[in-house]
Short mmCIF file of C-alpha atoms and ligand atoms in Angstrom, two decimals:
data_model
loop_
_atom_site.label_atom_id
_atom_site.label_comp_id
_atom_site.label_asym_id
_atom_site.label_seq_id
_atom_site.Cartn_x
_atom_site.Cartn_y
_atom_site.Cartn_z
CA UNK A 239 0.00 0.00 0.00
CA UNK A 240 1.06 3.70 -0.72
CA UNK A 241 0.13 6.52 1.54
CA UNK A 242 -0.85 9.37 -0.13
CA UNK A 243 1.26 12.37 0.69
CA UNK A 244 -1.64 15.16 1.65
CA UNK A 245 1.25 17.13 3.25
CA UNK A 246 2.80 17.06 0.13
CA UNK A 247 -0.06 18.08 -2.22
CA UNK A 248 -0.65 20.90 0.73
CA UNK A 249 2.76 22.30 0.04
CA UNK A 250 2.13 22.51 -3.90
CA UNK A 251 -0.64 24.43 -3.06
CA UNK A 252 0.73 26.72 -0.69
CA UNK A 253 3.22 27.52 -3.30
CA UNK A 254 0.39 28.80 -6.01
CA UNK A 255 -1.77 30.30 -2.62
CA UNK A 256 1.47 32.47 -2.05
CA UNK A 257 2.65 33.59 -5.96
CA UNK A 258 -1.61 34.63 -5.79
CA UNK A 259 -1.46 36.34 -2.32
CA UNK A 260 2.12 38.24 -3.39
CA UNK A 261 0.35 39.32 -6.22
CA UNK A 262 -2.89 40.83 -4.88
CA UNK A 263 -0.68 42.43 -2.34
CA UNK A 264 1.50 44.40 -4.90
CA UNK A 265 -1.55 45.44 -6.51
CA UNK A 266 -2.96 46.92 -3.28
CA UNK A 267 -5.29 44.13 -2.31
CA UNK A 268 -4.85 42.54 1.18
CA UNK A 269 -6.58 38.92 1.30
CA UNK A 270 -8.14 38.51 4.21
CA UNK A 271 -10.03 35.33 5.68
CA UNK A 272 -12.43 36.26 8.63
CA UNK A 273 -12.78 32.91 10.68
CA UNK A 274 -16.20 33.51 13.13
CA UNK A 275 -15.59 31.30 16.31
CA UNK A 276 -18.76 30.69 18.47
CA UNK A 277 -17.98 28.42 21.05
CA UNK A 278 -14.77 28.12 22.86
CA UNK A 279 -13.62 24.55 22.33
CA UNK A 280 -10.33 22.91 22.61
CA UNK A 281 -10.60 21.28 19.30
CA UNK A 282 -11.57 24.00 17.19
CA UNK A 283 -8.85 26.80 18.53
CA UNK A 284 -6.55 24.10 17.57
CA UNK A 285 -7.90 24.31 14.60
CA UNK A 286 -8.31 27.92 14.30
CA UNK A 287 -4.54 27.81 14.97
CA UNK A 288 -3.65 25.93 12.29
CA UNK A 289 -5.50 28.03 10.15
CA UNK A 290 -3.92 31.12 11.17
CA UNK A 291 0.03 29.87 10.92
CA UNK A 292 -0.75 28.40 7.52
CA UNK A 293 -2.42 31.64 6.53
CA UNK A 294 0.73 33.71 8.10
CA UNK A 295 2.91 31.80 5.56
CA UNK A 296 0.86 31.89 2.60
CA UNK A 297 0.67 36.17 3.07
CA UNK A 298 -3.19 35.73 3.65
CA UNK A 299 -4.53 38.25 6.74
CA UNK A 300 -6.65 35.89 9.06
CA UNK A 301 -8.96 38.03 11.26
CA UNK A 302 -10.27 35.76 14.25
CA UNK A 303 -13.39 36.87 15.47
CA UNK A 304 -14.25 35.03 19.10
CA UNK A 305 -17.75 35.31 20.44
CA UNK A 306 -18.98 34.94 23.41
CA UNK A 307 -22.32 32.85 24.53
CA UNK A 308 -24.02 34.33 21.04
CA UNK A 309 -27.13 33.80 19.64
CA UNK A 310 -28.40 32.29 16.19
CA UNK A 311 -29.00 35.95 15.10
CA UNK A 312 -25.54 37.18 16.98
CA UNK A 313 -23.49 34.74 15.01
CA UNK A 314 -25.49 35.54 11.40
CA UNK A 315 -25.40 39.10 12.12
CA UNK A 316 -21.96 39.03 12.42
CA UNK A 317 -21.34 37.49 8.67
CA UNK A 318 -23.80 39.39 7.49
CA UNK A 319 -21.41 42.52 8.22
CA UNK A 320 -18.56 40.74 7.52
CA UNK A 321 -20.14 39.79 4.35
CA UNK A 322 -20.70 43.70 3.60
CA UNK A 323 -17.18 44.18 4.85
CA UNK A 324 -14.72 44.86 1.79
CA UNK A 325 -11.66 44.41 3.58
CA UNK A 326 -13.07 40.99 4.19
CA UNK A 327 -12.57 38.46 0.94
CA UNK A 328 -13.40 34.96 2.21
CA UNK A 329 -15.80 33.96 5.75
CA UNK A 330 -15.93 30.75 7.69
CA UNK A 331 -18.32 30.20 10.21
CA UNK A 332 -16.29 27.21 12.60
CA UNK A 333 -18.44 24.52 14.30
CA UNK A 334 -19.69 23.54 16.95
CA UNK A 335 -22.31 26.24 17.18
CA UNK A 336 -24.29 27.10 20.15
CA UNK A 337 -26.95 24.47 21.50
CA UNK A 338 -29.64 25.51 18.98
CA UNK A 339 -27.83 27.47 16.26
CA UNK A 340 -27.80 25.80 12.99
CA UNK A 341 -24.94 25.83 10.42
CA UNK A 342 -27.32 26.38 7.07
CA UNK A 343 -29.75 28.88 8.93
CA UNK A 344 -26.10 31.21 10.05
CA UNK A 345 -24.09 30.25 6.86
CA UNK A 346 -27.13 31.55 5.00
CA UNK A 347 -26.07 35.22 5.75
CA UNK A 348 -22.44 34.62 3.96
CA UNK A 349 -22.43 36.35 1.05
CA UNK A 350 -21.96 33.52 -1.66
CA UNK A 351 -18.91 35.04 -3.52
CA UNK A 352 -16.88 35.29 -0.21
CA UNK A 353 -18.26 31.51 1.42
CA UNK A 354 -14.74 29.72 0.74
CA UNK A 355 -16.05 26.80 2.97
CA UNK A 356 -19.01 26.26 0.73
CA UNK A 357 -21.51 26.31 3.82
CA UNK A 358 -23.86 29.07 2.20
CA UNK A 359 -26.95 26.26 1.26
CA UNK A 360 -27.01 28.75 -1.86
CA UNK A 361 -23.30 27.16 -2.09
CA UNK A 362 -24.60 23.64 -2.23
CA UNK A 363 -27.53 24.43 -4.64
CA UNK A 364 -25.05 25.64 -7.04
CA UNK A 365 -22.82 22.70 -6.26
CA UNK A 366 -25.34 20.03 -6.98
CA UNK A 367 -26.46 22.51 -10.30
CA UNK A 368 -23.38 21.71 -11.53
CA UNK A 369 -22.67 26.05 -11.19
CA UNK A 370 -19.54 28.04 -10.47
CA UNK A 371 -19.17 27.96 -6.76
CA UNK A 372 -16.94 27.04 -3.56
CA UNK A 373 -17.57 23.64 -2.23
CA UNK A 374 -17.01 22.56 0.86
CA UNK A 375 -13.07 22.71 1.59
CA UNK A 376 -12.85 19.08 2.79
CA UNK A 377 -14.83 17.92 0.15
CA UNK A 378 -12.75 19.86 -2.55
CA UNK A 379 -9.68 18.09 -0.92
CA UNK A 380 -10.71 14.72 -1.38
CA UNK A 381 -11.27 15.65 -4.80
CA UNK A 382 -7.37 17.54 -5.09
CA UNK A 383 -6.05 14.30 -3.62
CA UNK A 384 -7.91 12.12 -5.91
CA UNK A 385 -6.64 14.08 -9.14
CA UNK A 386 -3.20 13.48 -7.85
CA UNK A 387 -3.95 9.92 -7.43
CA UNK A 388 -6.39 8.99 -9.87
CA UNK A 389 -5.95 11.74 -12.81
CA UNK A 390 -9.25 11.62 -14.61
CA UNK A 391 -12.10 10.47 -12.26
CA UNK A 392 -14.71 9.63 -15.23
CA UNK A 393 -16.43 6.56 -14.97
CA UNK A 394 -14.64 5.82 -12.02
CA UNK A 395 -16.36 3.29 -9.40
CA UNK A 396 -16.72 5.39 -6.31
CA UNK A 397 -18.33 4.98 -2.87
CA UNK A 398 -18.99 7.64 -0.26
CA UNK A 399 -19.61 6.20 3.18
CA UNK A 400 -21.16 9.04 4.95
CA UNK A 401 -23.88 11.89 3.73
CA UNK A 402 -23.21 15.11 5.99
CA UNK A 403 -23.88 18.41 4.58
CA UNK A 404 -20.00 19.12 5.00
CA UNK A 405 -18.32 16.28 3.58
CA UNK A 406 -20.42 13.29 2.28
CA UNK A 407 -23.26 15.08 0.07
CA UNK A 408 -20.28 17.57 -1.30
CA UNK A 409 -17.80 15.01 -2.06
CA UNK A 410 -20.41 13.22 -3.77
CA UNK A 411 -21.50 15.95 -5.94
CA UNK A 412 -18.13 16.92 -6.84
CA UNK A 413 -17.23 13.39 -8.10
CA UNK A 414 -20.63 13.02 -10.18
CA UNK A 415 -19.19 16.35 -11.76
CA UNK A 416 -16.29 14.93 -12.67
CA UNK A 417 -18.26 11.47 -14.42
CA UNK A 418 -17.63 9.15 -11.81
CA UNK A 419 -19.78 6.97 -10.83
CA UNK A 420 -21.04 7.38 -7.02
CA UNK A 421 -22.54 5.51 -4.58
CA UNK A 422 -23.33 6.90 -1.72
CA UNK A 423 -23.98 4.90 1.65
CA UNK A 424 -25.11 5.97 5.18
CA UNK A 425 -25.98 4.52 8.36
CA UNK A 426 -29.29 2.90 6.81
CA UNK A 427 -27.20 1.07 4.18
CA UNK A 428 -27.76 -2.76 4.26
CA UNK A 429 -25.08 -4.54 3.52
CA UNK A 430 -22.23 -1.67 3.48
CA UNK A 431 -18.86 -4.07 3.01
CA UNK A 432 -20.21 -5.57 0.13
CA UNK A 433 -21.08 -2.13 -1.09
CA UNK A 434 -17.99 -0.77 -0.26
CA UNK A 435 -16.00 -3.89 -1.67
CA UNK A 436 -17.03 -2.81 -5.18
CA UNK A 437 -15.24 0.48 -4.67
CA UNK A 438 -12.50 1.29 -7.53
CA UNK A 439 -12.39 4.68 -5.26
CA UNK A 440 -13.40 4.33 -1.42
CA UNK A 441 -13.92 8.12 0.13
CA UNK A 442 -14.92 7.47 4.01
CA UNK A 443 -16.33 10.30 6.28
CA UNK A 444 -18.03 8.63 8.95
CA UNK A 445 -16.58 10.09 12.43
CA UNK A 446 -15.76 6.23 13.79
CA UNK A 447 -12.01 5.30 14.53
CA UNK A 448 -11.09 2.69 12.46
CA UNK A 449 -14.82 1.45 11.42
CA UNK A 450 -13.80 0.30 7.66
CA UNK A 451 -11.82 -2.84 7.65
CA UNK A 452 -10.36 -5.16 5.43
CA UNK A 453 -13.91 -6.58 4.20
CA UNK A 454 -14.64 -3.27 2.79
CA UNK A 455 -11.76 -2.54 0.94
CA UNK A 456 -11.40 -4.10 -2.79
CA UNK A 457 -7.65 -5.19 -3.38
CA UNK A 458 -5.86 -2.24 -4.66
CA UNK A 459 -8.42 0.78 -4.17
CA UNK A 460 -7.73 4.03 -3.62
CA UNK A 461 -8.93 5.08 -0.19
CA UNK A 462 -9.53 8.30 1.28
CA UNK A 463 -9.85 8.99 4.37
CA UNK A 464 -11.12 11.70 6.06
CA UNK A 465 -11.66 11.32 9.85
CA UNK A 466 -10.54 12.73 12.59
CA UNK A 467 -11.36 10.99 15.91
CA UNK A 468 -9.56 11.97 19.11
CA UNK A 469 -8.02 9.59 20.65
CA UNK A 470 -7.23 8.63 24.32
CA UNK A 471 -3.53 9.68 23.97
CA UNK A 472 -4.46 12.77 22.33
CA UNK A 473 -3.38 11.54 18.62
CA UNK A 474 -5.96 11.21 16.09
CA UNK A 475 -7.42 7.95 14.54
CA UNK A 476 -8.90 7.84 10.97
CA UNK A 477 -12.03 6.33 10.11
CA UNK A 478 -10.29 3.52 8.61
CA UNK A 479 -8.22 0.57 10.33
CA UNK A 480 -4.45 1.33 9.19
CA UNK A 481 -3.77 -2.64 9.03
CA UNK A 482 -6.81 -3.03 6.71
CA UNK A 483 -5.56 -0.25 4.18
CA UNK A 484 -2.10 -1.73 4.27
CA UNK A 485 -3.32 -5.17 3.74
CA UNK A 486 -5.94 -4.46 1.01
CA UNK A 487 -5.79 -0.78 -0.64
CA UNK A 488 -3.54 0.13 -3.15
CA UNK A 489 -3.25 3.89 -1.63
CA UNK A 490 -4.49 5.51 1.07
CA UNK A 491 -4.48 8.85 2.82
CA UNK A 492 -2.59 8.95 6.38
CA UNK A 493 -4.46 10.58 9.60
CA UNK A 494 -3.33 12.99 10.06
CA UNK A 495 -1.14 14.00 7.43
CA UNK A 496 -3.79 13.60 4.65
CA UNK A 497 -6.81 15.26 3.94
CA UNK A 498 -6.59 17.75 6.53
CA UNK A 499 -3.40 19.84 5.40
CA UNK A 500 -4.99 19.94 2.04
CA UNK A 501 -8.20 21.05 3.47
CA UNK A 502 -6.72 24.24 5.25
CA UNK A 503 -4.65 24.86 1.72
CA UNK A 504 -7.61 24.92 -0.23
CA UNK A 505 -9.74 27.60 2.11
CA UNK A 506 -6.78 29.42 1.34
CA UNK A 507 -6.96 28.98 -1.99
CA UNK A 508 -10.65 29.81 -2.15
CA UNK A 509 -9.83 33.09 -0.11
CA UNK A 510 -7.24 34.35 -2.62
CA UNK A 511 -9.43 33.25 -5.42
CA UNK A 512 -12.45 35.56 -4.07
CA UNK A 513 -10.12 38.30 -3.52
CA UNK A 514 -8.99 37.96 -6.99
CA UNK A 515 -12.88 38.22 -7.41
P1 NAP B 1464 -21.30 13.55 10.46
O1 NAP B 1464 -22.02 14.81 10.14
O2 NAP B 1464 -21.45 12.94 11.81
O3 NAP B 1464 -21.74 12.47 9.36
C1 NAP B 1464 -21.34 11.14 9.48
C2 NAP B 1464 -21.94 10.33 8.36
O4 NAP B 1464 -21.54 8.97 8.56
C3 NAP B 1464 -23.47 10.37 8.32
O5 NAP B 1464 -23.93 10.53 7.00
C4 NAP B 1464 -23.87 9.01 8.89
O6 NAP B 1464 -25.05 8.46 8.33
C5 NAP B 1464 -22.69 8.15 8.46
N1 NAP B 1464 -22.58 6.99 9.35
C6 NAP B 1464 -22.59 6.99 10.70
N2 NAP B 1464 -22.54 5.71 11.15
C7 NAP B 1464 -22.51 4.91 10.06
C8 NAP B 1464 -22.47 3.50 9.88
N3 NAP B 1464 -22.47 2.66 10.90
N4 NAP B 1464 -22.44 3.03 8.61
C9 NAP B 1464 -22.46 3.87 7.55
N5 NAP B 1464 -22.51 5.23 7.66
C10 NAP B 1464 -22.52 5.72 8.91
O7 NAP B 1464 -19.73 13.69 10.23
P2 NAP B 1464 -18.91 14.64 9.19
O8 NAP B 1464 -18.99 16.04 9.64
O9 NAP B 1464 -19.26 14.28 7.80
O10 NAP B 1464 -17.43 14.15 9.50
C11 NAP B 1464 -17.02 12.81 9.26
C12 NAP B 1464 -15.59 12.63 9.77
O11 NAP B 1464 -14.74 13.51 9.03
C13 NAP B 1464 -15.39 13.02 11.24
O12 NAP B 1464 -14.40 12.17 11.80
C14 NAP B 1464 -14.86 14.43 11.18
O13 NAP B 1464 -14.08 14.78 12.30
C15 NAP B 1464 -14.02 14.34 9.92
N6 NAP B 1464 -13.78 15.64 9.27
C16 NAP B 1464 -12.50 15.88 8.86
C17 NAP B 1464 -12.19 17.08 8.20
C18 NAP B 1464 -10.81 17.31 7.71
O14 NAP B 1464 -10.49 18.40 7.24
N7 NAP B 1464 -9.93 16.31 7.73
C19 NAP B 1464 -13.20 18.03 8.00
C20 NAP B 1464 -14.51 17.73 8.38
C21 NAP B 1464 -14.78 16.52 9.01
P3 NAP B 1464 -26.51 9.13 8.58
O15 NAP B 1464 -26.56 10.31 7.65
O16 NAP B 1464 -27.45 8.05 8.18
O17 NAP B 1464 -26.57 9.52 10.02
#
């Protein structure tokens, strides 16, 4: 089995995110990524952090802006000005949100040209319409890995184990665009190994450590893997058993190390590109 080097495809990106940023810069523009935080949890400043350090060496402004106990309407006022700010080119909204708050009724105040994390539903209309549009930056990385990987995705057997709003439904959408052929499962899919067995590409976001084995995976797939589940010594664990990928897949993304660096490269990405406007 081959891991797939996600740090690596980060760094090519990077390297394009910073030629873009230098140039905006000399021509006056500053890009700037406002990241809205809502709750204070451990996981997401770590996040946040590794947001801001990658966005400090690509020449992209990150403007953190921490609230406190908000509301639903606190949180969507605040992207609704941000959206209206100019100095402001690309908004994320991090999760979780208050008890209460939803994502699509917040992310539906981002204005759709600056929602680099795709979580305007407008964003996912125009995904699924085949239109213009930022998806989902996790989803978009599965999709940068797999052109690495794969090359041209057309007609390609693919299976999606999970359906969320973020990752699952995106990914999917993204890959139909690009001719394969998807399956997607869920946690009312009967018989999910032999499903997944079939899989010339396997693309797993289910939020369980370890949960595919070796009975899903068909010899030689490509697998990609995109969870991140804490674990007891602090690490994290993908969603599929490392000793099943090695024994079956023919490539598979690391965790961490694979998805994720991609997936804070390509918000960048999508920040320069709506500065660029
Ligand atoms: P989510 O919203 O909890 O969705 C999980 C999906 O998995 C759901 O569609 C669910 O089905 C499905 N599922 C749950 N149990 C299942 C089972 N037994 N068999 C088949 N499907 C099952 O999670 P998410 O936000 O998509 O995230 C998934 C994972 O990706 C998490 O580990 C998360 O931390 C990680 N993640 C990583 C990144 C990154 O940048 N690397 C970014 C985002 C998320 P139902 O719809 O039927 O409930």
């Amino acid at each position: 089995m081959k891991p797939i080097d996600g740090r690596g495809v980060a760094a090519g990106i990077m390297a394009e995110v910073s030629a873009t940023a230098a140039e905006l810069r000399a021509a006056g523009t500053d890009p700037t990524l406002a990241i809205v935080v809502p709750t204070r949890d451990e996981a997401t400043a770590w996040y946040v952090r590794s947001i801001e350090r990658a966005a400090a060496k690509a020449g992209v402004t990150s403007r953190i802006e921490q609230l406190t106990d908000p509301s639903g309407d606190d949180v969507a006022d605040l992207l609704g000005k941000l959206s209206a700010d100019p100095s402001v080119h690309g908004i994320i909204c991090q999760t979780p949100l208050p008890e209460g708050v939803r994502l699509d009724e917040v992310a539906a105040h981002i204005a759709p040209r600056k929602d680099v994390d795709g979580a305007n539903p407008t964003s996912l209309g125009r995904l699924a319409a085949g239109l213009p549009t930022f998806a989902p930056a996790t989803a978009a990385a599965v999709l940068e890995l797999l052109h690495h990987e794969v090359g041209d995705l057309a007609g390609a057997r693919t299976v999606v184990v999970g359906r969320s709003t973020v990752v699952g439904k995106p990914a999917a959408l993204l890959l139909l665009n690009e001719h394969a052929t998807v399956t997607v499962c869920h946690s009312r899919t009967a018989e999910l190994a032999e499903v997944c067995a079939q899989a010339d590409v396997l693309v797993v976001a289910v939020g369980r450590a370890h949960f595919i084995g070796a009975e899903h995976i068909k010899p030689g797939a490509v697998v990609i893997d995109v969870g991140t589940n804490p674990t007891a010594d602090g690490g994290l664990a993908g969603d599929v058993d490392p000793a099943a990928a090695e024994s079956r897949a023919g490539s598979c993304t690391p965790v961490p190390g694979g998805v994720g660096p991609v997936t804070t490269a390509l918000l960048l990405r999508h920040t320069v590109a709506a500065a660029r406007g």
